[in-house]
mmCIF file of C-alpha atoms in Angstrom:
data_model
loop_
_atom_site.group_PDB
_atom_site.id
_atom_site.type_symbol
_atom_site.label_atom_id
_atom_site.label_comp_id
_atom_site.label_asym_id
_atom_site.label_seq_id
_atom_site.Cartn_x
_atom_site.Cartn_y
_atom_site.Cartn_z
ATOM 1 C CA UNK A 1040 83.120 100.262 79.406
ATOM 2 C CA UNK A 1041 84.993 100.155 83.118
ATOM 3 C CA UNK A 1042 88.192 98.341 83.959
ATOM 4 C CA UNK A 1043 89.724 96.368 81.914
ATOM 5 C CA UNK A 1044 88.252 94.282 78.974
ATOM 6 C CA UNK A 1045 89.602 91.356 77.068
ATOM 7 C CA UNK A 1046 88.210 89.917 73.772
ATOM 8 C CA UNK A 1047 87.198 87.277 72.394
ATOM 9 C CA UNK A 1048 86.238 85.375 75.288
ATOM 10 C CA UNK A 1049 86.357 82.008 74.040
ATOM 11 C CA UNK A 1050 89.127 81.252 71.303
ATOM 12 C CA UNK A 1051 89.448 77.826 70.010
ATOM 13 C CA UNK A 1052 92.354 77.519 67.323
ATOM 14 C CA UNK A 1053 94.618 75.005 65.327
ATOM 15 C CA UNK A 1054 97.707 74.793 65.486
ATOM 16 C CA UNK A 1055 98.934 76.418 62.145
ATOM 17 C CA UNK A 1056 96.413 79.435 62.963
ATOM 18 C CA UNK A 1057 97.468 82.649 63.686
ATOM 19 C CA UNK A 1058 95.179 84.607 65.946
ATOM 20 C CA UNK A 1059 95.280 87.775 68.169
ATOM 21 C CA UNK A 1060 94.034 88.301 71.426
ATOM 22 C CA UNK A 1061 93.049 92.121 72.671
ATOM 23 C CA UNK A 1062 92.740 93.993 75.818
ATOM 24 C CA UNK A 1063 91.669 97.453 76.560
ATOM 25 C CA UNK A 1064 91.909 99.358 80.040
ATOM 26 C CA UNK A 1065 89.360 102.133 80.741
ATOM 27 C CA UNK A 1066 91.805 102.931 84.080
ATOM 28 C CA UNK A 1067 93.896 105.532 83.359
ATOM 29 C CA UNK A 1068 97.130 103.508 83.927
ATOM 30 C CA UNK A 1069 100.189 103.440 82.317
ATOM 31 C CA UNK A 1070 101.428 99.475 82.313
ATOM 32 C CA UNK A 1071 99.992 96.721 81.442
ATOM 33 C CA UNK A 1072 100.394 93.065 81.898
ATOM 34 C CA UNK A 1073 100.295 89.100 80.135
ATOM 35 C CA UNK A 1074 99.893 86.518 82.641
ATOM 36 C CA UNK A 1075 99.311 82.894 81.714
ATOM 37 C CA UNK A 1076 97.076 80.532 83.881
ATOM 38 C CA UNK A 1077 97.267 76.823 83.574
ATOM 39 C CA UNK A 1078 95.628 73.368 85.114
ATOM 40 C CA UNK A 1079 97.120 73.213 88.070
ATOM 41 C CA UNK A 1080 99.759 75.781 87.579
ATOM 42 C CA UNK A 1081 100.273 79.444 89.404
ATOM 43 C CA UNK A 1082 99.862 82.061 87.090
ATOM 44 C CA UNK A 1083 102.770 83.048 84.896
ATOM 45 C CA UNK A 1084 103.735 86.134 83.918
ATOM 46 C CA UNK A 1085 104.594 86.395 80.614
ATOM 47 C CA UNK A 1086 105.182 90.261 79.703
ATOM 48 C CA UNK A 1087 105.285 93.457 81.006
ATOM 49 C CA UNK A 1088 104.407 96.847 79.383
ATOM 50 C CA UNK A 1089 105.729 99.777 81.142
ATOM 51 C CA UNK A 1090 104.990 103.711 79.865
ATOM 52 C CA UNK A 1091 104.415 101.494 76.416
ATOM 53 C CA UNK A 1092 107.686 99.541 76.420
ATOM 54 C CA UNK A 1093 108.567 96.201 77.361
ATOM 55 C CA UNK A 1094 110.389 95.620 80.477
ATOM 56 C CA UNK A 1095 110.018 91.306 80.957
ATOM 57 C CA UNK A 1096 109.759 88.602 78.517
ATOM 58 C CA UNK A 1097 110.266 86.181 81.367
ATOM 59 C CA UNK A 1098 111.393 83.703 78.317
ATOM 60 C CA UNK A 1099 108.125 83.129 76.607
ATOM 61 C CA UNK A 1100 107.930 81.043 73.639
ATOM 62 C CA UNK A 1101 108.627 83.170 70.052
ATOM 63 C CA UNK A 1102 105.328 81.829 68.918
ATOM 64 C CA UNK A 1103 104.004 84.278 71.504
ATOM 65 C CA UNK A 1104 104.521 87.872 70.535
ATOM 66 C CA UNK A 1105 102.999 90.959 72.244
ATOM 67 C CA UNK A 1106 102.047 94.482 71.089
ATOM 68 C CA UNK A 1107 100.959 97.569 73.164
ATOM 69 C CA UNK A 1108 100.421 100.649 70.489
ATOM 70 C CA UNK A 1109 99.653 102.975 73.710
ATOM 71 C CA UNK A 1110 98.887 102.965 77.112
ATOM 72 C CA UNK A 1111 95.715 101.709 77.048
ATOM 73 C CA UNK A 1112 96.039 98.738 74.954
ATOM 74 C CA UNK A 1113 97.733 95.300 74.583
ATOM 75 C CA UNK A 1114 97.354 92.687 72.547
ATOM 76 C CA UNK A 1115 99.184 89.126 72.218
ATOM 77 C CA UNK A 1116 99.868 87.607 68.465
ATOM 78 C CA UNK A 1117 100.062 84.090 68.462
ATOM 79 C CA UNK A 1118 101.253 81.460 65.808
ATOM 80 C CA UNK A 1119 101.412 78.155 65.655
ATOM 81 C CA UNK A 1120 100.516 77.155 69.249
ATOM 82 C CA UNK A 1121 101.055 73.782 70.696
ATOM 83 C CA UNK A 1122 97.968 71.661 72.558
ATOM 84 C CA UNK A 1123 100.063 72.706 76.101
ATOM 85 C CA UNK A 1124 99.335 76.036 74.875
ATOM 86 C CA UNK A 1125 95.871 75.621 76.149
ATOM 87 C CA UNK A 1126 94.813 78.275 79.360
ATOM 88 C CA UNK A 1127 93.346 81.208 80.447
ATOM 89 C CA UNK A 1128 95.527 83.979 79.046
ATOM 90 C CA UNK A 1129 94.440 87.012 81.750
ATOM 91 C CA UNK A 1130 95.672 90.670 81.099
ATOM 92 C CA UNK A 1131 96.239 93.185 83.826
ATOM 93 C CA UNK A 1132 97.169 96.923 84.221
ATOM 94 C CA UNK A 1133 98.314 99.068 86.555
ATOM 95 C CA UNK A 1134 99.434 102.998 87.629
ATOM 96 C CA UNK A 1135 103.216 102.963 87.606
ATOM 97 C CA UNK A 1136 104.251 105.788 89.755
ATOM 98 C CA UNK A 1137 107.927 106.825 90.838
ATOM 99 C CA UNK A 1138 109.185 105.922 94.338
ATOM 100 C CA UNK A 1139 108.947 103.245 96.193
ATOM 101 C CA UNK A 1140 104.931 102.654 96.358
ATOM 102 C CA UNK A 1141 103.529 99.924 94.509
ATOM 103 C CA UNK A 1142 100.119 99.804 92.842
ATOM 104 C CA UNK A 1143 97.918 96.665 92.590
ATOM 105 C CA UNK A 1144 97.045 95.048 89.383
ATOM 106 C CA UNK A 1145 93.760 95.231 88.190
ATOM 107 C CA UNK A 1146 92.696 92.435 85.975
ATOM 108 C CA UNK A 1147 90.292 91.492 82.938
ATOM 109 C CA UNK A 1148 88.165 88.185 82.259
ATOM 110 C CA UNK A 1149 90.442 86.527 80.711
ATOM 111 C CA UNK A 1150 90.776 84.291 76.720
ATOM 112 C CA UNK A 1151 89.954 80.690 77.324
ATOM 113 C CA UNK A 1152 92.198 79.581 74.612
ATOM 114 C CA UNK A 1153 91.988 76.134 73.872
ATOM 115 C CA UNK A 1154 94.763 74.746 70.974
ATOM 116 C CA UNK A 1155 93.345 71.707 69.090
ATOM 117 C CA UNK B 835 113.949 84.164 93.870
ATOM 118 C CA UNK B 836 110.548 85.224 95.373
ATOM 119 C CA UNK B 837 107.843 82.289 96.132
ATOM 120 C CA UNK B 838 104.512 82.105 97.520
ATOM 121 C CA UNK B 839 103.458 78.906 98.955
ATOM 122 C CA UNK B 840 99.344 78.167 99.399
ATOM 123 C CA UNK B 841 99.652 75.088 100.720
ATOM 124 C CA UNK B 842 95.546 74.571 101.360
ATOM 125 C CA UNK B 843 94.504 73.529 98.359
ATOM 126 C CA UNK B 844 90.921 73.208 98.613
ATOM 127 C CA UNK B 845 88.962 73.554 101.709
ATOM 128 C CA UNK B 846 85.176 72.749 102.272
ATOM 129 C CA UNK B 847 83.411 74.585 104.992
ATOM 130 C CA UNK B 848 79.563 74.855 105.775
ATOM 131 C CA UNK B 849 78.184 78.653 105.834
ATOM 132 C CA UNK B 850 78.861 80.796 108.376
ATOM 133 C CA UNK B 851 82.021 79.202 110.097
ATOM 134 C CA UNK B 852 84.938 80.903 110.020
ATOM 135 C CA UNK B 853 87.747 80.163 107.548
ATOM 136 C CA UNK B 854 91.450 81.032 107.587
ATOM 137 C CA UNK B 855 93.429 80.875 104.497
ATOM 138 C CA UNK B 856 97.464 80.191 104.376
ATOM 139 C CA UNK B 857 99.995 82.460 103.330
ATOM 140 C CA UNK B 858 104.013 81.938 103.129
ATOM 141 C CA UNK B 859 106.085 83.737 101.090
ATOM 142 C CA UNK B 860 109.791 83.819 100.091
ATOM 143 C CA UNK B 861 111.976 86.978 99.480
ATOM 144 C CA UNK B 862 115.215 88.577 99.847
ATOM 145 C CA UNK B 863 114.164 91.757 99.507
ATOM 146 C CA UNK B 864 113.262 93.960 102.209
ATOM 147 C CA UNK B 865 110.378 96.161 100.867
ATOM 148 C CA UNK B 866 107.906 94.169 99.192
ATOM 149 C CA UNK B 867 104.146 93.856 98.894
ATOM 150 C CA UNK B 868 101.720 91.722 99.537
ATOM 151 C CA UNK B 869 98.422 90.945 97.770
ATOM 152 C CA UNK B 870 95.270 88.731 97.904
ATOM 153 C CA UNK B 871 93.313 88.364 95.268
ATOM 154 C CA UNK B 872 89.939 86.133 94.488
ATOM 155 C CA UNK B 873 88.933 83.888 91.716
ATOM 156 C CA UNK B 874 84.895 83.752 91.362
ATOM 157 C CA UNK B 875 84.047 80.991 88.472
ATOM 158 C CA UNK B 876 83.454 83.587 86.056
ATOM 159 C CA UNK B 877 87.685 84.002 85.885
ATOM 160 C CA UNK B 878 88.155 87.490 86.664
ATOM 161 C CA UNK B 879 90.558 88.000 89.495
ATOM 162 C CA UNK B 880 89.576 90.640 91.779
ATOM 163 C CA UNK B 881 91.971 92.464 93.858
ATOM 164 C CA UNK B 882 91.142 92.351 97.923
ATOM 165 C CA UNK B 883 94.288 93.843 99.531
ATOM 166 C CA UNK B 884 97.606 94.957 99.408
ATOM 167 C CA UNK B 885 99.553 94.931 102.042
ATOM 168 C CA UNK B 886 103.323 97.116 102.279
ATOM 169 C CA UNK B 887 106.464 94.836 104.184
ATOM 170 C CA UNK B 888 106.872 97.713 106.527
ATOM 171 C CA UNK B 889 103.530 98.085 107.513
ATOM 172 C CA UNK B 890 102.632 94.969 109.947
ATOM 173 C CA UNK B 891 99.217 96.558 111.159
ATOM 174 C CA UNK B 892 96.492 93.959 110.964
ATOM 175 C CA UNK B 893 93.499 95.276 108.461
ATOM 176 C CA UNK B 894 89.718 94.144 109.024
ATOM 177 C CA UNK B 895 87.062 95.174 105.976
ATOM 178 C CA UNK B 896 83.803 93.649 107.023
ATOM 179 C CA UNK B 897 84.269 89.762 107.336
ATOM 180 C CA UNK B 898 87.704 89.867 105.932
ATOM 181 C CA UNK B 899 90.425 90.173 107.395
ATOM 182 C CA UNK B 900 94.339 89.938 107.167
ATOM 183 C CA UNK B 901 97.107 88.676 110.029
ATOM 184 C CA UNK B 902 100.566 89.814 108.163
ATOM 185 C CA UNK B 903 103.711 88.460 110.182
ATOM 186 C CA UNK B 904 106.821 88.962 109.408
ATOM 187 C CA UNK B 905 108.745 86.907 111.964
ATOM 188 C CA UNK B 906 106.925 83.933 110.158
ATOM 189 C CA UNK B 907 106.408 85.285 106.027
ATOM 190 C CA UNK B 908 103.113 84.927 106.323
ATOM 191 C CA UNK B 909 100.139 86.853 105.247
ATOM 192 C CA UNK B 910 97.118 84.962 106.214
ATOM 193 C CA UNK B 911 93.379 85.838 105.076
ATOM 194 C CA UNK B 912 90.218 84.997 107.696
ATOM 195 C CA UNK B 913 86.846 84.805 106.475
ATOM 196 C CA UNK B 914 84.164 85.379 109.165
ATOM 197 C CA UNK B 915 81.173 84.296 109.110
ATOM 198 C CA UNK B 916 81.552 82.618 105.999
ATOM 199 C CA UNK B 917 78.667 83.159 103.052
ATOM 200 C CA UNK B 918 78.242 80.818 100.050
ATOM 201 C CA UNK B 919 78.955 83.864 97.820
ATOM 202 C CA UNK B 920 82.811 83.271 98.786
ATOM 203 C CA UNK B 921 83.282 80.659 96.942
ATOM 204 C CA UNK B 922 85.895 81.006 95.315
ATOM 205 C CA UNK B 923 89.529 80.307 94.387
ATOM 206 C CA UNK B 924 91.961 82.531 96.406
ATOM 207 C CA UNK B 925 95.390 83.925 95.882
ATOM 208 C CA UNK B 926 97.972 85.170 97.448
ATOM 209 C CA UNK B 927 100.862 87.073 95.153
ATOM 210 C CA UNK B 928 104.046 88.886 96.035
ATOM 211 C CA UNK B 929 106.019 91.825 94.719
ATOM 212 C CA UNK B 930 109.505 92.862 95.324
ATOM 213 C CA UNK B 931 110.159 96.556 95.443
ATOM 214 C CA UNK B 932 110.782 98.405 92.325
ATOM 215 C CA UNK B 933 112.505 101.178 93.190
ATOM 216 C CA UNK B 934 112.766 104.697 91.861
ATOM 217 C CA UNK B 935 108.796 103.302 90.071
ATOM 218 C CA UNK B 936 107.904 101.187 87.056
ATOM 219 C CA UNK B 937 106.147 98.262 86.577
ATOM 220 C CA UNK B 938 106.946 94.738 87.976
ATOM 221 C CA UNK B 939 104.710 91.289 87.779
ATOM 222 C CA UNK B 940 103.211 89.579 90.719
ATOM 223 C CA UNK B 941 104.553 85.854 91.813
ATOM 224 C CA UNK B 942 101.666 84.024 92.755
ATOM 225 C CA UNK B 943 100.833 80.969 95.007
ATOM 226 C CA UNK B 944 98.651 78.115 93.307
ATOM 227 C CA UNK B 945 95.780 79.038 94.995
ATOM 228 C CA UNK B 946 92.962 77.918 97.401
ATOM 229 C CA UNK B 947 89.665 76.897 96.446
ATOM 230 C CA UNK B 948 87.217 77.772 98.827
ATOM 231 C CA UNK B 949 84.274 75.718 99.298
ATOM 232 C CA UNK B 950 80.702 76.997 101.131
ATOM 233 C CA UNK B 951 78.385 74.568 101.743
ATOM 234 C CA UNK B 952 74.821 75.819 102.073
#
């Protein structure tokens, strides 16, 4: 495997279900990011893993709750989801380095996630 | 606040005209970077350019390329020669310097959907 891989795919859940989404990078990098993309909206970011801790919530919902047990994975919990819920939840990492540089995201397929 | 504005939402364009797509962002910081990323159907994003605030040097790769203007916060992206295979949603994202390193998110414009008409 190359880059970086989400799975499943394709999640359809209700909304009492609880259900985990997973992504692996194959990079090398050392942060990794949740970002959110709706109908019709820009993409959101939701959180930030840096070096394996969290550095942004950017005020997500509690019924959305990451985990990143190392550098090369990250995975997003969620419980009880509303129908708005519903989008194309895309993970992203990147090679944090110190200075001022900045390094560009790389990003996986994405979870259609669709909240009946 | 940082903002990216893609105010071209969709544009249709037969093959091999040219095609420029709009850029404007918003910061207050003085470093910052610049990307452009596309959106094929199948979802992935892939990354095209980056593009540092002090560096205003125009880039060409092949039939891409980027006019970055600071004077005006733009960062525009030209297609030449368009090919059907570029269809494709495009966006343009910002990031504010993070000094002394770590990791920040990208603010993204809502994106344009290129169209290439056979």
């Amino acid at each position: 495997e190359t880059g970086v891989t989400q799975t499943p795919r394709h999640l359809v859940m209700g909304m009492t279900n609880k259900k985990s989404l997973k992504c692996e990078q194959h990079l090398g990098h050392n942060a990794m990011y949740w970002y959110k993309q709706s109908a019709k909206k820009p993409l959101e970011l939701m959180f930030v893993y840096s070096l394996e801790e969290r550095v942004e919530n950017n005020s997500v919902p509690s019924r959305f709750s990451p985990e990143c047990p190392n550098s090369s994975h990250l995975f997003l919990h969620l419980h009880t989801l509303q129908p708005e819920d519903s989008a194309l939840y895309l993970c992203a990492s990147s090679r944090v380095t110190s200075g001022s540089s900045y390094n560009e995201q790389f990003f996986g397929p994405g979870t259609r996630l669709t909240v009946l | 606040a940082q903002k990216v504005t893609q105010a071209q939402t969709e544009i249709s364009v037969v093959e091999k005209e040219d095609v420029t797509l709009d850029c404007v962002y918003e910061t207050r910081d003085t470093t910052y970077y610049l990307f452009w990323y596309k959106q094929p159907p199948s979802g992935e994003l892939v990354f095209l350019i980056r593009r540092n605030s002090f560096d205003e040097q125009n880039e060409i790769s092949g039939r891409y390329s980027w006019n970055f203007q600071k004077s005006t916060s733009s960062f525009n992206f030209t297609i030449t020669a368009s090919q059907v295979v570029d269809s494709a949603v495009y966006f343009c994202a910002l990031s504010e310097a993070y000094s002394g390193g770590g990791a920040d998110g990208l603010t993204f414009g809502k994106g344009t959907h290129l169209i290439i008409q056979p």
